[in-house]
PDB file of C-alpha atoms and ligand atoms in Angstrom:
ATOM      1  CA  MET Q  12      22.382  29.453  36.329  1.00 55.00           C
ATOM      2  CA  GLN Q  13      23.010  31.965  33.557  1.00 74.00           C
ATOM      3  CA  GLY Q  14      23.237  31.052  30.088  1.00 83.00           C
ATOM      4  CA  TYR Q  15      20.121  30.608  27.480  1.00 87.00           C
ATOM      5  CA  THR Q  16      18.050  27.936  25.851  1.00 88.00           C
ATOM      6  CA  HIS Q  17      19.272  27.121  22.313  1.00 87.00           C
ATOM      7  CA  THR Q  18      16.992  25.310  19.933  1.00 86.00           C
ATOM      8  CA  CYS Q  19      18.779  22.869  17.761  1.00 82.00           C
ATOM      9  CA  PRO Q  20      18.084  23.806  14.201  1.00 76.00           C
ATOM     10  CA  ALA Q  21      17.840  20.121  13.062  1.00 81.00           C
ATOM     11  CA  CYS Q  22      15.840  18.417  15.851  1.00 88.00           C
ATOM     12  CA  ASP Q  23      14.332  21.299  17.813  1.00 87.00           C
ATOM     13  CA  ALA Q  24      15.690  19.956  20.915  1.00 89.00           C
ATOM     14  CA  LYS Q  25      15.481  22.636  23.683  1.00 90.00           C
ATOM     15  CA  LEU Q  26      19.322  22.900  25.125  1.00 90.00           C
ATOM     16  CA  LYS Q  27      20.200  24.517  28.310  1.00 90.00           C
ATOM     17  CA  ILE Q  28      23.648  26.167  27.651  1.00 89.00           C
ATOM     18  CA  HIS Q  29      25.207  27.314  30.627  1.00 89.00           C
ATOM     19  CA  GLU Q  30      27.015  30.714  30.070  1.00 87.00           C
ATOM     20  CA  ARG Q  31      30.441  29.091  30.353  1.00 90.00           C
ATOM     21  CA  TYR Q  32      30.027  27.316  27.065  1.00 89.00           C
ATOM     22  CA  VAL Q  33      28.732  30.546  25.352  1.00 87.00           C
ATOM     23  CA  GLY Q  34      31.147  31.149  22.404  1.00 85.00           C
ATOM     24  CA  ARG Q  35      32.142  27.524  21.940  1.00 87.00           C
ATOM     25  CA  THR Q  36      31.077  25.261  19.046  1.00 85.00           C
ATOM     26  CA  LEU Q  37      28.691  22.530  20.804  1.00 87.00           C
ATOM     27  CA  HIS Q  38      26.897  19.335  19.785  1.00 87.00           C
ATOM     28  CA  CYS Q  39      23.206  18.448  20.176  1.00 88.00           C
ATOM     29  CA  PRO Q  40      23.197  15.343  22.389  1.00 90.00           C
ATOM     30  CA  THR Q  41      20.042  14.424  20.662  1.00 89.00           C
ATOM     31  CA  CYS Q  42      21.095  14.371  16.900  1.00 90.00           C
ATOM     32  CA  GLY Q  43      24.725  15.372  17.147  1.00 85.00           C
ATOM     33  CA  THR Q  44      24.332  18.685  15.010  1.00 82.00           C
ATOM     34  CA  GLU Q  45      27.087  21.129  15.503  1.00 82.00           C
ATOM     35  CA  PHE Q  46      26.026  24.656  16.512  1.00 84.00           C
ATOM     36  CA  LEU Q  47      27.869  28.039  17.923  1.00 82.00           C
ATOM     37  CA  ALA Q  48      26.771  28.685  21.579  1.00 87.00           C
ATOM     38  CA  ASP Q  49      25.425  32.153  21.298  1.00 83.00           C
ATOM     39  CA  PRO Q  50      22.255  33.585  22.520  1.00 80.00           C
ATOM     40  CA  ASN Q  51      22.629  36.415  19.888  1.00 77.00           C
ATOM     41  CA  LEU Q  52      22.480  33.816  17.397  1.00 66.00           C
ATOM     42  CA  ALA Q  53      20.187  31.048  18.607  1.00 55.00           C
ATOM     43  CA  ASP Q  54      16.972  32.031  16.954  1.00 55.00           C
ATOM     44  CA  ILE Q  55      18.600  33.385  13.721  1.00 50.00           C
ATOM     45  CA  ASP Q  56      17.999  30.316  11.508  1.00 51.00           C
ATOM     46  CA  ASP Q  57      19.812  31.653   8.577  1.00 45.00           C
ATOM     47  CA  ILE Q  58      22.816  31.902  10.385  1.00 47.00           C
ATOM     48  CA  ILE Q  59      22.610  28.817  12.281  1.00 47.00           C
ATOM     49  CA  ASP Q  60      22.243  27.328   8.943  1.00 51.00           C
ATOM     50  CA  GLU Q  61      25.433  28.562   7.773  1.00 50.00           C
ATOM     51  CA  LEU Q  62      27.286  26.908  10.869  1.00 53.00           C
ATOM     52  CA  VAL Q  63      25.345  23.612  10.423  1.00 53.00           C
ATOM     53  CA  PRO Q  64      26.931  21.243   7.907  1.00 55.00           C
ATOM     54  CA  ALA Q  65      24.006  20.363   5.765  1.00 54.00           C
ATOM     55  CA  GLN Q  66      24.457  16.525   6.138  1.00 57.00           C
ATOM     56  CA  LYS Q  67      24.386  16.651   9.718  1.00 59.00           C
ATOM     57  CA  ARG Q  68      20.880  18.481   9.899  1.00 62.00           C
ATOM     58  CA  SER Q  69      19.574  15.530   8.364  1.00 69.00           C
ATOM     59  CA  ILE Q  70      16.400  13.135   8.882  1.00 75.00           C
ATOM     60  CA  PRO Q  71      16.841  10.788  11.668  1.00 79.00           C
ATOM     61  CA  TRP Q  72      17.258   7.580   9.629  1.00 82.00           C
ATOM     62  CA  LEU Q  73      17.878   5.256  12.425  1.00 84.00           C
ATOM     63  CA  PRO Q  74      14.508   5.599  14.255  1.00 85.00           C
ATOM     64  CA  ILE Q  75      12.513   5.693  10.810  1.00 86.00           C
ATOM     65  CA  THR Q  76      14.292   2.246   9.515  1.00 88.00           C
ATOM     66  CA  ALA Q  77      13.505   0.806  13.052  1.00 88.00           C
ATOM     67  CA  ALA Q  78       9.814   1.922  12.843  1.00 89.00           C
ATOM     68  CA  LEU Q  79       9.480   0.531   8.902  1.00 89.00           C
ATOM     69  CA  ALA Q  80      11.218  -2.577  10.284  1.00 89.00           C
ATOM     70  CA  VAL Q  81       8.660  -3.317  12.982  1.00 88.00           C
ATOM     71  CA  LEU Q  82       5.554  -2.264  10.517  1.00 86.00           C
ATOM     72  CA  VAL Q  83       6.927  -4.757   8.123  1.00 85.00           C
ATOM     73  CA  VAL Q  84       7.442  -7.883  10.690  1.00 82.00           C
ATOM     74  CA  ALA Q  85       3.845  -6.844  12.186  1.00 78.00           C
ATOM     75  CA  VAL Q  86       2.532  -6.779   8.495  1.00 75.00           C
ATOM     76  CA  LEU Q  87       4.096 -10.348   7.866  1.00 74.00           C
ATOM     77  CA  TRP Q  88       2.999 -11.537  11.273  1.00 72.00           C
ATOM     78  CA  LEU Q  89      -0.427 -10.696  11.223  1.00 66.00           C
ATOM     79  CA  GLY Q  90      -0.928 -11.953   7.325  1.00 61.00           C
ATOM     80  CA  GLN Q  91       0.769 -15.291   8.469  1.00 57.00           C
ATOM     81  CA  ALA Q  92      -1.565 -15.695  11.485  1.00 47.00           C
ATOM     82  CA  ASN Q  93      -4.788 -14.556   9.822  1.00 46.00           C
ATOM     83  CA  ARG Q  94      -4.910 -15.161   5.853  1.00 48.00           C
ATOM     84  CA  ASP Q  95      -8.452 -13.755   5.633  1.00 51.00           C
ATOM     85  CA  GLY Q  96      -7.725 -10.781   7.415  1.00 50.00           C
ATOM     86  CA  ALA Q  97      -7.502  -7.170   7.124  1.00 55.00           C
ATOM     87  CA  PHE Q  98      -3.554  -7.846   5.534  1.00 55.00           C
ATOM     88  CA  SER Q  99      -4.717 -10.914   3.521  1.00 52.00           C
ATOM     89  CA  LYS Q 100      -4.874  -8.426   0.091  1.00 53.00           C
ATOM     90  CA  PHE Q 101      -1.071  -8.132   0.412  1.00 54.00           C
ATOM     91  CA  PHE Q 102      -0.447 -11.789   0.342  1.00 53.00           C
ATOM     92  CA  LYS Q 103      -2.777 -12.276  -2.545  1.00 55.00           C
ATOM     93  CA  THR Q 104      -1.071 -12.264  -5.987  1.00 58.00           C
ATOM     94  CA  LYS Q 105      -2.599  -9.514  -8.103  1.00 72.00           C
ATOM     95  CA  ARG Q 106      -2.972 -11.019 -11.154  1.00 77.00           C
ATOM     96  CA  THR Q 107      -2.924  -8.535 -14.443  1.00 80.00           C
ATOM     97  CA  ALA Q 108      -3.372  -8.446 -17.912  1.00 80.00           C
ATOM     98  CA  GLY Q 109      -1.281 -10.879 -19.806  1.00 82.00           C
ATOM     99  CA  GLN Q 110      -0.938 -13.302 -17.319  1.00 86.00           C
ATOM    100  CA  PHE Q 111      -2.387 -16.525 -16.873  1.00 90.00           C
ATOM    101  CA  ALA Q 112      -4.566 -17.140 -13.912  1.00 93.00           C
ATOM    102  CA  VAL Q 113      -7.337 -19.451 -12.705  1.00 95.00           C
ATOM    103  CA  LEU Q 114     -11.283 -19.098 -12.296  1.00 95.00           C
ATOM    104  CA  THR Q 115     -12.485 -19.916  -8.918  1.00 94.00           C
ATOM    105  CA  ILE Q 116     -14.573 -18.722  -6.255  1.00 90.00           C
ATOM    106  CA  GLU Q 117     -14.187 -20.322  -2.898  1.00 87.00           C
ATOM    107  CA  GLY Q 118     -17.333 -22.501  -2.205  1.00 87.00           C
ATOM    108  CA  ARG Q 119     -18.442 -22.793  -5.640  1.00 88.00           C
ATOM    109  CA  ASP Q 120     -17.782 -25.543  -8.319  1.00 92.00           C
ATOM    110  CA  ARG Q 121     -18.659 -23.358 -11.081  1.00 92.00           C
ATOM    111  CA  VAL Q 122     -18.092 -19.540 -11.789  1.00 94.00           C
ATOM    112  CA  PRO Q 123     -20.441 -17.257 -13.262  1.00 94.00           C
ATOM    113  CA  ALA Q 124     -18.918 -15.207 -16.318  1.00 95.00           C
ATOM    114  CA  ALA Q 125     -20.538 -12.695 -18.445  1.00 94.00           C
ATOM    115  CA  MET Q 126     -20.841 -12.373 -22.415  1.00 92.00           C
ATOM    116  CA  ASP Q 127     -20.471  -8.415 -22.471  1.00 90.00           C
ATOM    117  CA  ARG Q 128     -19.089  -5.489 -20.143  1.00 88.00           C
ATOM    118  CA  GLU Q 129     -22.626  -4.218 -19.048  1.00 90.00           C
ATOM    119  CA  THR Q 130     -23.587  -7.743 -17.756  1.00 92.00           C
ATOM    120  CA  VAL Q 131     -20.349  -8.086 -15.711  1.00 92.00           C
ATOM    121  CA  VAL Q 132     -21.185  -5.177 -13.249  1.00 91.00           C
ATOM    122  CA  PHE Q 133     -24.597  -6.900 -12.432  1.00 91.00           C
ATOM    123  CA  LEU Q 134     -22.825  -9.923 -12.038  1.00 92.00           C
ATOM    124  CA  VAL Q 135     -20.180  -8.223  -9.428  1.00 91.00           C
ATOM    125  CA  ASP Q 136     -23.257  -6.795  -7.513  1.00 90.00           C
ATOM    126  CA  ALA Q 137     -24.829 -10.576  -7.838  1.00 90.00           C
ATOM    127  CA  ILE Q 138     -21.901 -12.339  -6.438  1.00 88.00           C
ATOM    128  CA  GLU Q 139     -20.928  -9.878  -3.802  1.00 86.00           C
ATOM    129  CA  ASP Q 140     -24.702  -9.439  -2.594  1.00 86.00           C
ATOM    130  CA  ALA Q 141     -24.805 -13.236  -2.906  1.00 85.00           C
ATOM    131  CA  ASP Q 142     -28.164 -12.498  -4.809  1.00 87.00           C
ATOM    132  CA  PRO Q 143     -29.027 -16.349  -6.537  1.00 86.00           C
ATOM    133  CA  GLY Q 144     -32.011 -14.574  -7.949  1.00 91.00           C
ATOM    134  CA  SER Q 145     -30.219 -11.866  -9.960  1.00 88.00           C
ATOM    135  CA  LEU Q 146     -27.460 -14.309 -11.044  1.00 88.00           C
ATOM    136  CA  GLU Q 147     -30.695 -17.195 -12.331  1.00 91.00           C
ATOM    137  CA  ALA Q 148     -32.186 -13.836 -14.187  1.00 91.00           C
ATOM    138  CA  LEU Q 149     -28.975 -12.979 -15.748  1.00 90.00           C
ATOM    139  CA  ARG Q 150     -28.512 -16.806 -16.818  1.00 91.00           C
ATOM    140  CA  ALA Q 151     -32.231 -17.189 -17.829  1.00 92.00           C
ATOM    141  CA  GLN Q 152     -31.234 -14.276 -20.428  1.00 92.00           C
ATOM    142  CA  GLY Q 153     -28.391 -15.631 -21.858  1.00 91.00           C
ATOM    143  CA  LYS Q 154     -26.178 -13.366 -20.409  1.00 92.00           C
ATOM    144  CA  ILE Q 155     -24.079 -15.208 -18.394  1.00 93.00           C
ATOM    145  CA  ILE Q 156     -22.383 -18.663 -18.574  1.00 94.00           C
ATOM    146  CA  ASP Q 157     -21.072 -20.661 -16.067  1.00 93.00           C
ATOM    147  CA  VAL Q 158     -17.359 -22.129 -16.031  1.00 95.00           C
ATOM    148  CA  ALA Q 159     -16.255 -24.746 -14.102  1.00 95.00           C
ATOM    149  CA  SER Q 160     -14.027 -23.653 -11.009  1.00 94.00           C
ATOM    150  CA  GLY Q 161     -10.574 -24.280 -11.621  1.00 95.00           C
ATOM    151  CA  THR Q 162     -10.631 -23.602 -15.377  1.00 96.00           C
ATOM    152  CA  LYS Q 163      -6.976 -21.829 -16.804  1.00 95.00           C
ATOM    153  CA  ILE Q 164      -7.495 -18.278 -18.257  1.00 95.00           C
ATOM    154  CA  LYS Q 165      -5.776 -15.551 -19.808  1.00 90.00           C
ATOM    155  CA  ILE Q 166      -6.026 -12.107 -18.515  1.00 88.00           C
ATOM    156  CA  ILE Q 167      -7.254  -9.501 -21.345  1.00 85.00           C
ATOM    157  CA  GLU Q 168      -7.736  -6.783 -19.463  1.00 85.00           C
ATOM    158  CA  ARG Q 169      -8.633  -5.782 -16.039  1.00 82.00           C
ATOM    159  CA  VAL Q 170     -10.943  -2.697 -14.615  1.00 81.00           C
ATOM    160  CA  GLY Q 171      -9.994  -1.826 -11.285  1.00 73.00           C
ATOM    161  CA  SER Q 172     -12.508   0.626 -10.575  1.00 75.00           C
ATOM    162  CA  GLU Q 173     -15.325  -1.896 -11.476  1.00 73.00           C
ATOM    163  CA  ARG Q 174     -13.562  -4.767 -10.116  1.00 85.00           C
ATOM    164  CA  THR Q 175     -13.761  -6.997 -13.042  1.00 88.00           C
ATOM    165  CA  ALA Q 176     -11.432  -8.483 -15.759  1.00 89.00           C
ATOM    166  CA  ARG Q 177     -11.788  -9.773 -19.539  1.00 89.00           C
ATOM    167  CA  VAL Q 178     -10.338 -12.791 -20.022  1.00 91.00           C
ATOM    168  CA  ARG Q 179      -9.874 -15.656 -22.390  1.00 93.00           C
ATOM    169  CA  ILE Q 180     -11.017 -19.290 -21.301  1.00 95.00           C
ATOM    170  CA  LEU Q 181      -8.181 -21.698 -22.177  1.00 95.00           C
ATOM    171  CA  GLU Q 182      -9.667 -25.031 -21.407  1.00 94.00           C
ATOM    172  CA  GLY Q 183     -12.978 -26.572 -21.427  1.00 93.00           C
ATOM    173  CA  VAL Q 184     -16.108 -26.556 -23.389  1.00 92.00           C
ATOM    174  CA  TRP Q 185     -15.770 -22.600 -23.335  1.00 92.00           C
ATOM    175  CA  THR Q 186     -12.141 -22.782 -24.616  1.00 93.00           C
ATOM    176  CA  SER Q 187     -10.970 -19.573 -26.577  1.00 92.00           C
ATOM    177  CA  ARG Q 188     -14.243 -17.914 -25.591  1.00 92.00           C
ATOM    178  CA  VAL Q 189     -13.771 -14.333 -24.215  1.00 91.00           C
ATOM    179  CA  VAL Q 190     -15.619 -13.235 -21.236  1.00 94.00           C
ATOM    180  CA  TRP Q 191     -16.117 -10.607 -18.320  1.00 93.00           C
ATOM    181  CA  VAL Q 192     -15.424 -11.797 -14.871  1.00 94.00           C
ATOM    182  CA  PRO Q 193     -15.363 -10.554 -11.370  1.00 93.00           C
ATOM    183  CA  VAL Q 194     -11.757  -9.968 -10.389  1.00 90.00           C
ATOM    184  CA  LEU Q 195     -12.377 -11.899  -7.102  1.00 90.00           C
ATOM    185  CA  ALA Q 196     -12.839 -15.310  -9.193  1.00 93.00           C
ATOM    186  CA  VAL Q 197      -9.392 -14.567 -11.030  1.00 93.00           C
ATOM    187  CA  GLN Q 198      -6.848 -16.168  -8.864  1.00 91.00           C
TER     188      GLN Q 198
HETATM  189 ZN1   ZN D 201      19.746  18.519  17.727  1.00 70.46          ZN
END
């Protein structure tokens, strides 16, 4: 067969063009882009650009939309199936400054809270490492208090990089006290 290979300027499909089509306006079978079948123009992008309407050289939205839909469904499905799994963070409400929340740590009836920002950094480490010795030391120094799990609070600020938040306690014996707590205890 005579002819030439035309590279579609929009989708890069390699199209074998029979010589009898040379000189005609054709459509790419993959993406629909219109082009002039001319071996002399085939590799000259600038000229091709003039021949191709801009809106037809666009992004393939259908496959992209389909892929996104599949991803969303997968995330939702995995999240439903395993709330503590890799996707659980998508389902936990992220509380931010100004919002009301509750102090709680799963499996504990009391949540340690730090009196100052320096201490809460140690507190986060102690809780994440499950290190009761460090907690006890901080408590003995009067740097932390224990708040009943489920206590209502209002978030004053949230330091994402340190995984800590400054909150005001709204009920119980520590009412109106401002403390620093690990973000993981803010639900
Ligand atoms: Zn194409």
